[in-house]
Protein backbone atom coordinates (compact mmCIF):
# COMPACT_ATOMS: atom_id res chain seq x y z
CA UNK A 1 0.00 0.00 0.00
CA UNK A 2 1.20 3.53 -0.64
CA UNK A 3 2.04 5.74 2.32
CA UNK A 4 -0.35 8.41 1.11
CA UNK A 5 -2.86 9.10 -1.66
CA UNK A 6 -3.29 12.82 -2.39
CA UNK A 7 -4.24 14.44 0.96
CA UNK A 8 -4.92 11.10 2.69
CA UNK A 9 -2.56 8.92 4.70
CA UNK A 10 -2.66 5.91 7.11
CA UNK A 11 -4.37 3.53 4.67
CA UNK A 12 -5.90 0.59 6.56
CA UNK A 13 -7.86 -2.05 4.56
CA UNK A 14 -11.51 -2.39 5.62
CA UNK A 15 -12.08 -5.72 3.87
CA UNK A 16 -10.16 -8.70 2.57
CA UNK A 17 -9.02 -8.13 -0.99
CA UNK A 18 -9.24 -11.12 -3.32
CA UNK A 19 -6.77 -11.74 -6.13
CA UNK A 20 -9.24 -10.63 -8.81
CA UNK A 21 -11.01 -7.85 -6.90
CA UNK A 22 -12.17 -4.84 -8.87
CA UNK A 23 -12.45 -2.62 -5.80
CA UNK A 24 -10.92 -2.22 -2.39
CA UNK A 25 -11.85 -0.11 0.64
CA UNK A 26 -9.63 1.62 3.17
CA UNK A 27 -9.90 3.75 6.25
CA UNK A 28 -7.74 6.82 5.71
CA UNK A 29 -6.84 9.92 7.68
CA UNK A 30 -6.79 13.42 6.20
CA UNK A 31 -3.27 14.83 6.46
CA UNK A 32 -4.28 18.29 7.67
CA UNK A 33 -7.31 17.65 9.86
CA UNK A 34 -6.61 14.09 11.07
CA UNK A 35 -10.27 13.16 10.42
CA UNK A 36 -10.99 9.61 9.26
CA UNK A 37 -12.66 8.88 5.93
CA UNK A 38 -13.55 5.79 3.92
CA UNK A 39 -11.73 5.47 0.61
CA UNK A 40 -13.03 3.20 -2.16
CA UNK A 41 -10.58 2.39 -4.93
CA UNK A 42 -11.69 1.17 -8.37
CA UNK A 43 -8.70 -0.76 -9.72
CA UNK A 44 -7.40 0.06 -13.23
CA UNK A 45 -10.11 2.60 -13.97
CA UNK A 46 -9.06 5.14 -16.58
CA UNK A 47 -11.89 7.63 -17.13
CA UNK A 48 -13.91 9.69 -14.69
CA UNK A 49 -17.68 9.95 -15.32
CA UNK A 50 -17.83 13.61 -14.21
CA UNK A 51 -21.58 14.11 -14.67
CA UNK A 52 -22.43 11.01 -12.63
CA UNK A 53 -19.92 11.88 -9.91
CA UNK A 54 -21.36 15.39 -9.60
CA UNK A 55 -24.87 13.94 -9.22
CA UNK A 56 -23.62 11.47 -6.59
CA UNK A 57 -21.94 14.28 -4.62
CA UNK A 58 -25.20 16.25 -4.54
CA UNK A 59 -27.14 13.32 -3.07
CA UNK A 60 -28.07 14.06 0.52
CA UNK A 61 -30.04 11.26 2.17
CA UNK A 62 -29.80 9.86 5.72
CA UNK A 63 -29.53 6.26 4.44
CA UNK A 64 -26.78 6.92 1.88
CA UNK A 65 -23.15 7.58 2.81
CA UNK A 66 -22.08 10.94 1.41
CA UNK A 67 -19.47 11.07 -1.36
CA UNK A 68 -16.99 13.84 -0.61
CA UNK A 69 -14.58 13.69 -3.52
CA UNK A 70 -13.46 11.57 -6.43
CA UNK A 71 -10.12 11.65 -8.22
CA UNK A 72 -7.81 9.50 -10.35
CA UNK A 73 -4.49 8.35 -8.90
CA UNK A 74 -1.44 6.34 -9.87
CA UNK A 75 -0.36 5.87 -6.23
CA UNK A 76 -1.29 2.15 -6.30
CA UNK A 77 0.82 1.43 -9.39
CA UNK A 78 -2.06 1.63 -11.87
CA UNK A 79 -4.63 4.18 -12.98
CA UNK A 80 -7.18 3.88 -10.19
CA UNK A 81 -10.26 5.93 -9.49
CA UNK A 82 -10.59 6.83 -5.81
CA UNK A 83 -13.80 7.89 -4.09
CA UNK A 84 -13.72 9.36 -0.59
CA UNK A 85 -16.75 9.01 1.69
CA UNK A 86 -17.68 9.89 5.25
CA UNK A 87 -16.41 7.15 7.56
CA UNK A 88 -18.83 5.40 9.91
CA UNK A 89 -16.87 2.93 12.09
CA UNK A 90 -18.54 -0.35 12.94
CA UNK A 91 -21.21 -0.03 10.25
CA UNK A 92 -22.16 -2.91 7.99
CA UNK A 93 -23.64 -2.70 4.50
CA UNK A 94 -26.89 -4.46 3.65
CA UNK A 95 -25.05 -6.48 1.03
CA UNK A 96 -22.44 -7.78 3.45
CA UNK A 97 -25.01 -8.53 6.15
CA UNK A 98 -27.71 -10.26 4.10
CA UNK A 99 -26.33 -11.27 0.72
CA UNK A 100 -22.61 -12.11 0.86
CA UNK A 101 -22.45 -13.94 4.20
CA UNK A 102 -24.92 -16.74 3.37
CA UNK A 103 -26.74 -16.10 6.63
CA UNK A 104 -29.48 -14.33 4.74
CA UNK A 105 -32.75 -14.62 6.53
CA UNK A 106 -31.38 -16.54 9.48
CA UNK A 107 -34.06 -15.75 12.05
CA UNK A 108 -32.77 -17.60 15.08
CA UNK A 109 -32.32 -16.50 18.64
CA UNK A 110 -29.17 -16.77 20.76
CA UNK A 111 -29.81 -20.51 21.32
CA UNK A 112 -30.03 -21.18 17.57
CA UNK A 113 -33.76 -21.89 17.75
CA UNK A 114 -35.62 -20.94 14.58
CA UNK A 115 -38.81 -18.92 14.93
CA UNK A 116 -41.83 -19.75 12.80
CA UNK A 117 -43.97 -16.66 12.17
CA UNK A 118 -47.08 -18.82 11.60
CA UNK A 119 -47.00 -21.26 14.47
CA UNK A 120 -45.96 -21.45 18.10
CA UNK A 121 -45.11 -25.13 17.51
CA UNK A 122 -42.20 -25.35 15.03
CA UNK A 123 -42.86 -29.07 14.45
CA UNK A 124 -46.49 -28.56 13.46
CA UNK A 125 -47.23 -29.59 9.85
CA UNK A 126 -48.78 -27.02 7.53
CA UNK A 127 -52.29 -27.84 6.26
CA UNK A 128 -51.46 -26.50 2.78
CA UNK A 129 -48.40 -28.66 2.16
CA UNK A 130 -47.29 -32.24 2.58
CA UNK A 131 -43.80 -31.14 3.58
CA UNK A 132 -43.30 -30.31 7.21
CA UNK A 133 -41.73 -26.93 7.99
CA UNK A 134 -40.88 -26.02 4.39
CA UNK A 135 -40.66 -22.35 5.26
CA UNK A 136 -38.37 -22.94 8.24
CA UNK A 137 -36.04 -25.02 6.08
CA UNK A 138 -35.94 -22.22 3.51
CA UNK A 139 -35.16 -19.71 6.28
CA UNK A 140 -32.49 -21.95 7.78
CA UNK A 141 -30.62 -22.36 4.51
CA UNK A 142 -30.84 -18.64 3.78
CA UNK A 143 -33.30 -18.74 0.88
CA UNK A 144 -35.69 -16.18 2.39
CA UNK A 145 -35.44 -12.90 4.22
CA UNK A 146 -37.93 -12.30 7.04
CA UNK A 147 -40.76 -9.95 6.13
CA UNK A 148 -39.73 -7.44 8.81
CA UNK A 149 -36.29 -7.12 7.20
CA UNK A 150 -37.80 -6.66 3.74
CA UNK A 151 -40.12 -3.94 5.03
CA UNK A 152 -37.25 -2.13 6.73
CA UNK A 153 -35.33 -2.11 3.42
CA UNK A 154 -38.37 -0.79 1.58
CA UNK A 155 -39.05 1.98 4.09
CA UNK A 156 -35.42 3.12 4.11
CA UNK A 157 -35.10 3.15 0.32
CA UNK A 158 -38.26 5.17 -0.30
Coordinates of N, CA and C in Angstrom, one line a residue:
X1 N 0.8 -1.2 0.0 CA 0.0 0.0 0.0 C 0.9 1.2 0.0
X2 N 0.4 2.3 -0.7 CA 1.2 3.5 -0.6 C 1.1 4.2 0.7
X3 N 2.1 5.0 1.0 CA 2.0 5.7 2.3 C 1.0 6.8 2.3
X4 N 0.7 7.4 1.2 CA -0.4 8.4 1.1 C -0.9 8.4 -0.3
X5 N -2.2 8.9 -0.4 CA -2.9 9.1 -1.7 C -3.4 10.5 -1.6
X6 N -2.9 11.4 -2.4 CA -3.3 12.8 -2.4 C -3.2 13.4 -1.0
X7 N -4.3 13.9 -0.4 CA -4.2 14.4 1.0 C -4.6 13.4 2.1
X8 N -4.5 12.1 1.7 CA -4.9 11.1 2.7 C -3.7 10.2 3.0
X9 N -3.7 9.8 4.2 CA -2.6 8.9 4.7 C -3.1 7.8 5.6
X10 N -2.3 7.0 6.2 CA -2.7 5.9 7.1 C -3.7 5.0 6.5
X11 N -3.4 4.4 5.3 CA -4.4 3.5 4.7 C -4.5 2.2 5.4
X12 N -5.6 1.9 5.9 CA -5.9 0.6 6.6 C -7.0 -0.1 5.8
X13 N -6.8 -1.3 5.3 CA -7.9 -2.1 4.6 C -9.1 -2.3 5.5
X14 N -10.3 -2.1 4.9 CA -11.5 -2.4 5.6 C -12.1 -3.8 5.3
X15 N -11.6 -4.4 4.3 CA -12.1 -5.7 3.9 C -10.9 -6.5 3.3
X16 N -11.1 -7.8 3.2 CA -10.2 -8.7 2.6 C -10.2 -8.5 1.1
X17 N -9.1 -8.4 0.4 CA -9.0 -8.1 -1.0 C -8.6 -9.4 -1.7
X18 N -9.5 -9.9 -2.6 CA -9.2 -11.1 -3.3 C -8.3 -10.9 -4.5
X19 N -7.7 -11.9 -5.1 CA -6.8 -11.7 -6.1 C -7.3 -11.1 -7.4
X20 N -8.6 -11.2 -7.6 CA -9.2 -10.6 -8.8 C -10.3 -9.5 -8.5
X21 N -10.1 -8.9 -7.3 CA -11.0 -7.9 -6.9 C -10.9 -6.6 -7.8
X22 N -12.1 -6.1 -8.1 CA -12.2 -4.8 -8.9 C -12.1 -3.6 -8.0
X23 N -12.4 -3.8 -6.7 CA -12.5 -2.6 -5.8 C -11.8 -3.0 -4.5
X24 N -11.4 -2.0 -3.7 CA -10.9 -2.2 -2.4 C -11.3 -1.0 -1.6
X25 N -11.4 -1.2 -0.3 CA -11.9 -0.1 0.6 C -10.8 0.1 1.7
X26 N -10.6 1.3 2.1 CA -9.6 1.6 3.2 C -10.2 2.7 4.1
X27 N -9.7 2.6 5.3 CA -9.9 3.8 6.2 C -8.7 4.6 6.1
X28 N -8.9 5.9 5.9 CA -7.7 6.8 5.7 C -7.9 8.0 6.6
X29 N -6.8 8.7 6.9 CA -6.8 9.9 7.7 C -6.4 11.1 6.8
X30 N -7.1 12.2 6.9 CA -6.8 13.4 6.2 C -5.5 14.0 6.8
X31 N -4.6 14.4 6.0 CA -3.3 14.8 6.5 C -3.4 16.1 7.3
X32 N -4.2 17.0 6.9 CA -4.3 18.3 7.7 C -5.2 18.2 8.9
X33 N -6.3 17.6 8.8 CA -7.3 17.7 9.9 C -7.2 16.4 10.8
X34 N -6.7 15.3 10.3 CA -6.6 14.1 11.1 C -7.9 13.3 11.1
X35 N -9.0 13.8 10.5 CA -10.3 13.2 10.4 C -10.2 11.9 9.6
X36 N -11.0 10.9 10.0 CA -11.0 9.6 9.3 C -12.1 9.6 8.2
X37 N -11.7 9.0 7.1 CA -12.7 8.9 5.9 C -12.6 7.5 5.4
X38 N -13.6 7.1 4.6 CA -13.5 5.8 3.9 C -13.2 6.1 2.5
X39 N -12.2 5.3 2.0 CA -11.7 5.5 0.6 C -12.0 4.2 -0.2
X40 N -12.7 4.3 -1.3 CA -13.0 3.2 -2.2 C -12.2 3.4 -3.4
X41 N -11.4 2.3 -3.8 CA -10.6 2.4 -4.9 C -11.1 1.5 -6.0
X42 N -11.3 2.0 -7.2 CA -11.7 1.2 -8.4 C -10.4 0.9 -9.1
X43 N -10.0 -0.4 -9.1 CA -8.7 -0.8 -9.7 C -8.7 -0.6 -11.2
X44 N -7.6 -0.1 -11.8 CA -7.4 0.1 -13.2 C -8.6 0.7 -13.9
X45 N -9.0 1.9 -13.4 CA -10.1 2.6 -14.0 C -9.6 3.9 -14.6
X46 N -9.7 4.0 -15.9 CA -9.1 5.1 -16.6 C -9.9 6.4 -16.6
X47 N -11.1 6.4 -16.9 CA -11.9 7.6 -17.1 C -12.7 7.9 -15.9
X48 N -13.1 9.2 -15.8 CA -13.9 9.7 -14.7 C -15.3 10.1 -15.3
X49 N -16.3 9.5 -14.8 CA -17.7 9.9 -15.3 C -18.1 11.2 -14.5
X50 N -17.6 12.4 -15.0 CA -17.8 13.6 -14.2 C -19.3 13.9 -13.9
X51 N -20.2 13.8 -14.9 CA -21.6 14.1 -14.7 C -22.2 13.2 -13.6
X52 N -21.9 11.9 -13.6 CA -22.4 11.0 -12.6 C -21.8 11.3 -11.2
X53 N -20.6 11.6 -11.2 CA -19.9 11.9 -9.9 C -20.5 13.1 -9.3
X54 N -20.8 14.2 -10.1 CA -21.4 15.4 -9.6 C -22.8 15.1 -9.0
X55 N -23.5 14.3 -9.7 CA -24.9 13.9 -9.2 C -24.8 13.2 -7.9
X56 N -23.8 12.3 -7.8 CA -23.6 11.5 -6.6 C -23.2 12.4 -5.4
X57 N -22.4 13.4 -5.7 CA -21.9 14.3 -4.6 C -23.1 15.1 -4.1
X58 N -24.1 15.4 -4.9 CA -25.2 16.3 -4.5 C -26.2 15.5 -3.7
X59 N -26.2 14.2 -3.8 CA -27.1 13.3 -3.1 C -27.0 13.5 -1.6
X60 N -28.1 13.9 -0.9 CA -28.1 14.1 0.5 C -29.3 13.3 1.1
X61 N -29.0 12.1 1.6 CA -30.0 11.3 2.2 C -29.5 10.6 3.4
X62 N -30.3 10.4 4.5 CA -29.8 9.9 5.7 C -29.4 8.4 5.6
X63 N -29.9 7.7 4.6 CA -29.5 6.3 4.4 C -28.4 6.0 3.4
X64 N -27.8 7.1 2.9 CA -26.8 6.9 1.9 C -25.5 7.6 2.4
X65 N -24.4 7.0 2.4 CA -23.2 7.6 2.8 C -22.7 8.6 1.8
X66 N -22.4 9.8 2.3 CA -22.1 10.9 1.4 C -20.7 10.8 0.7
X67 N -20.7 11.0 -0.6 CA -19.5 11.1 -1.4 C -18.9 12.5 -1.3
X68 N -17.6 12.5 -0.8 CA -17.0 13.8 -0.6 C -16.2 14.3 -1.8
X69 N -15.4 13.4 -2.3 CA -14.6 13.7 -3.5 C -14.2 12.4 -4.3
X70 N -13.8 12.7 -5.5 CA -13.5 11.6 -6.4 C -12.3 12.1 -7.3
X71 N -11.3 11.2 -7.4 CA -10.1 11.7 -8.2 C -9.3 10.4 -8.7
X72 N -8.7 10.6 -9.9 CA -7.8 9.5 -10.4 C -6.5 9.5 -9.6
X73 N -5.8 8.4 -9.5 CA -4.5 8.4 -8.9 C -3.7 7.2 -9.5
X74 N -2.4 7.4 -9.5 CA -1.4 6.3 -9.9 C -0.7 5.8 -8.7
X75 N -1.1 6.2 -7.5 CA -0.4 5.9 -6.2 C -0.3 4.4 -6.0
X76 N -1.2 3.6 -6.5 CA -1.3 2.1 -6.3 C -0.6 1.4 -7.4
X77 N 0.1 2.1 -8.3 CA 0.8 1.4 -9.4 C 0.0 1.2 -10.6
X78 N -1.2 1.7 -10.7 CA -2.1 1.6 -11.9 C -2.9 2.9 -11.9
X79 N -3.7 3.0 -12.9 CA -4.6 4.2 -13.0 C -5.9 3.8 -12.3
X80 N -6.0 4.2 -11.0 CA -7.2 3.9 -10.2 C -8.1 5.1 -10.0
X81 N -9.3 4.9 -9.8 CA -10.3 5.9 -9.5 C -10.6 5.8 -8.0
X82 N -10.4 6.9 -7.3 CA -10.6 6.8 -5.8 C -11.8 7.7 -5.4
X83 N -12.7 7.1 -4.6 CA -13.8 7.9 -4.1 C -13.7 8.0 -2.6
X84 N -13.9 9.1 -2.0 CA -13.7 9.4 -0.6 C -15.1 9.7 0.0
X85 N -15.5 8.9 1.0 CA -16.8 9.0 1.7 C -16.6 9.4 3.2
X86 N -17.7 9.8 3.8 CA -17.7 9.9 5.2 C -17.4 8.5 5.8
X87 N -16.7 8.4 6.9 CA -16.4 7.2 7.6 C -17.3 6.9 8.8
X88 N -18.0 5.8 8.8 CA -18.8 5.4 9.9 C -18.3 4.1 10.5
X89 N -17.5 4.2 11.5 CA -16.9 2.9 12.1 C -17.9 2.0 12.6
X90 N -17.7 0.7 12.4 CA -18.5 -0.3 12.9 C -19.8 -0.6 12.1
X91 N -20.0 0.2 11.1 CA -21.2 0.0 10.3 C -21.0 -1.2 9.3
X92 N -22.2 -1.8 8.9 CA -22.2 -2.9 8.0 C -23.1 -2.6 6.9
X93 N -22.7 -2.9 5.6 CA -23.6 -2.7 4.5 C -24.7 -3.8 4.4
X94 N -25.8 -3.5 3.8 CA -26.9 -4.5 3.7 C -26.4 -5.7 2.9
X95 N -25.6 -5.4 1.9 CA -25.0 -6.5 1.0 C -24.2 -7.4 1.8
X96 N -23.3 -6.9 2.7 CA -22.4 -7.8 3.4 C -23.2 -8.5 4.5
X97 N -24.2 -7.9 5.1 CA -25.0 -8.5 6.1 C -26.0 -9.6 5.6
X98 N -26.6 -9.4 4.5 CA -27.7 -10.3 4.1 C -27.4 -11.0 2.8
X99 N -26.5 -10.6 2.0 CA -26.3 -11.3 0.7 C -25.0 -12.0 0.6
X100 N -23.9 -11.5 1.0 CA -22.6 -12.1 0.9 C -22.3 -13.2 1.9
X101 N -22.9 -13.1 3.1 CA -22.5 -13.9 4.2 C -23.2 -15.3 4.3
X102 N -24.1 -15.5 3.4 CA -24.9 -16.7 3.4 C -25.7 -17.0 4.7
X103 N -25.9 -15.9 5.5 CA -26.7 -16.1 6.6 C -28.0 -15.3 6.4
X104 N -28.3 -15.1 5.1 CA -29.5 -14.3 4.7 C -30.7 -14.9 5.3
X105 N -31.5 -14.2 6.0 CA -32.8 -14.6 6.5 C -32.7 -15.5 7.7
X106 N -31.5 -15.6 8.3 CA -31.4 -16.5 9.5 C -32.1 -15.9 10.7
X107 N -33.3 -16.4 11.0 CA -34.1 -15.8 12.1 C -34.0 -16.6 13.3
X108 N -32.9 -16.8 13.9 CA -32.8 -17.6 15.1 C -32.4 -16.7 16.3
X109 N -32.7 -17.2 17.4 CA -32.3 -16.5 18.6 C -30.9 -16.9 19.1
X110 N -30.5 -16.5 20.3 CA -29.2 -16.8 20.8 C -28.9 -18.3 20.9
X111 N -30.0 -19.1 21.2 CA -29.8 -20.5 21.3 C -29.8 -21.3 20.0
X112 N -30.0 -20.5 18.9 CA -30.0 -21.2 17.6 C -31.4 -21.7 17.2
X113 N -32.4 -21.4 18.0 CA -33.8 -21.9 17.7 C -34.4 -21.0 16.7
X114 N -34.9 -21.7 15.6 CA -35.6 -20.9 14.6 C -37.0 -20.6 15.0
X115 N -37.5 -19.4 14.6 CA -38.8 -18.9 14.9 C -39.7 -19.0 13.7
X116 N -40.8 -19.6 13.9 CA -41.8 -19.7 12.8 C -42.8 -18.6 13.0
X117 N -43.0 -17.7 12.0 CA -44.0 -16.7 12.2 C -45.4 -17.1 12.2
X118 N -45.7 -18.4 11.7 CA -47.1 -18.8 11.6 C -47.5 -19.8 12.7
X119 N -46.6 -20.2 13.5 CA -47.0 -21.3 14.5 C -46.1 -21.2 15.7
X120 N -46.8 -21.4 16.9 CA -46.0 -21.5 18.1 C -45.3 -22.8 18.2
X121 N -45.7 -23.8 17.5 CA -45.1 -25.1 17.5 C -44.3 -25.3 16.2
X122 N -43.0 -25.3 16.3 CA -42.2 -25.4 15.0 C -42.3 -26.7 14.4
X123 N -42.7 -27.8 15.1 CA -42.9 -29.1 14.5 C -44.2 -29.3 13.9
X124 N -45.1 -28.4 14.0 CA -46.5 -28.6 13.5 C -46.5 -28.6 11.9
X125 N -47.2 -29.6 11.3 CA -47.2 -29.6 9.9 C -48.2 -28.5 9.3
X126 N -47.9 -28.0 8.1 CA -48.8 -27.0 7.5 C -49.9 -27.7 6.8
X127 N -51.2 -27.2 6.9 CA -52.3 -27.8 6.3 C -52.2 -27.7 4.7
X128 N -51.5 -26.7 4.2 CA -51.5 -26.5 2.8 C -50.3 -27.2 2.1
X129 N -49.5 -28.0 2.8 CA -48.4 -28.7 2.2 C -48.2 -30.0 2.8
X130 N -47.6 -30.9 2.0 CA -47.3 -32.2 2.6 C -45.9 -32.2 3.2
X131 N -45.1 -31.2 3.0 CA -43.8 -31.1 3.6 C -43.9 -30.4 4.9
X132 N -43.3 -30.9 5.9 CA -43.3 -30.3 7.2 C -42.2 -29.2 7.3
X133 N -42.7 -28.0 7.7 CA -41.7 -26.9 8.0 C -40.9 -26.5 6.8
X134 N -41.6 -26.4 5.6 CA -40.9 -26.0 4.4 C -40.3 -24.6 4.5
X135 N -41.1 -23.7 5.1 CA -40.7 -22.4 5.3 C -39.5 -22.2 6.2
X136 N -39.5 -23.0 7.3 CA -38.4 -22.9 8.2 C -37.1 -23.5 7.6
X137 N -37.2 -24.5 6.8 CA -36.0 -25.0 6.1 C -35.5 -24.0 5.1
X138 N -36.4 -23.3 4.4 CA -35.9 -22.2 3.5 C -35.2 -21.1 4.3
X139 N -35.8 -20.7 5.4 CA -35.2 -19.7 6.3 C -33.8 -20.2 6.8
X140 N -33.7 -21.4 7.2 CA -32.5 -22.0 7.8 C -31.4 -22.0 6.8
X141 N -31.7 -22.3 5.5 CA -30.6 -22.4 4.5 C -30.4 -21.0 3.9
X142 N -31.1 -20.0 4.3 CA -30.8 -18.6 3.8 C -31.6 -18.3 2.5
X143 N -32.6 -19.0 2.1 CA -33.3 -18.7 0.9 C -34.3 -17.6 1.0
X144 N -34.7 -17.2 2.2 CA -35.7 -16.2 2.4 C -35.2 -15.2 3.4
X145 N -35.6 -13.9 3.2 CA -35.4 -12.9 4.2 C -36.7 -12.8 5.0
X146 N -36.7 -12.5 6.3 CA -37.9 -12.3 7.0 C -38.6 -11.1 6.5
X147 N -40.0 -11.1 6.6 CA -40.8 -10.0 6.1 C -40.4 -8.6 6.8
X148 N -40.1 -8.7 8.1 CA -39.7 -7.4 8.8 C -38.5 -6.8 8.2
X149 N -37.5 -7.6 7.8 CA -36.3 -7.1 7.2 C -36.6 -6.5 5.8
X150 N -37.4 -7.2 5.1 CA -37.8 -6.7 3.7 C -38.5 -5.3 3.9
X151 N -39.4 -5.2 4.8 CA -40.1 -3.9 5.0 C -39.2 -2.8 5.5
X152 N -38.2 -3.2 6.3 CA -37.3 -2.1 6.7 C -36.4 -1.6 5.6
X153 N -36.0 -2.5 4.6 CA -35.3 -2.1 3.4 C -36.2 -1.2 2.6
X154 N -37.5 -1.6 2.4 CA -38.4 -0.8 1.6 C -38.6 0.6 2.2
X155 N -38.8 0.7 3.5 CA -39.0 2.0 4.1 C -37.8 2.9 4.0
X156 N -36.6 2.3 4.2 CA -35.4 3.1 4.1 C -35.1 3.6 2.7
X157 N -35.4 2.8 1.7 CA -35.1 3.2 0.3 C -36.1 4.1 -0.3
X158 N -37.3 4.3 0.3 CA -38.3 5.2 -0.3 C -38.4 6.5 0.4

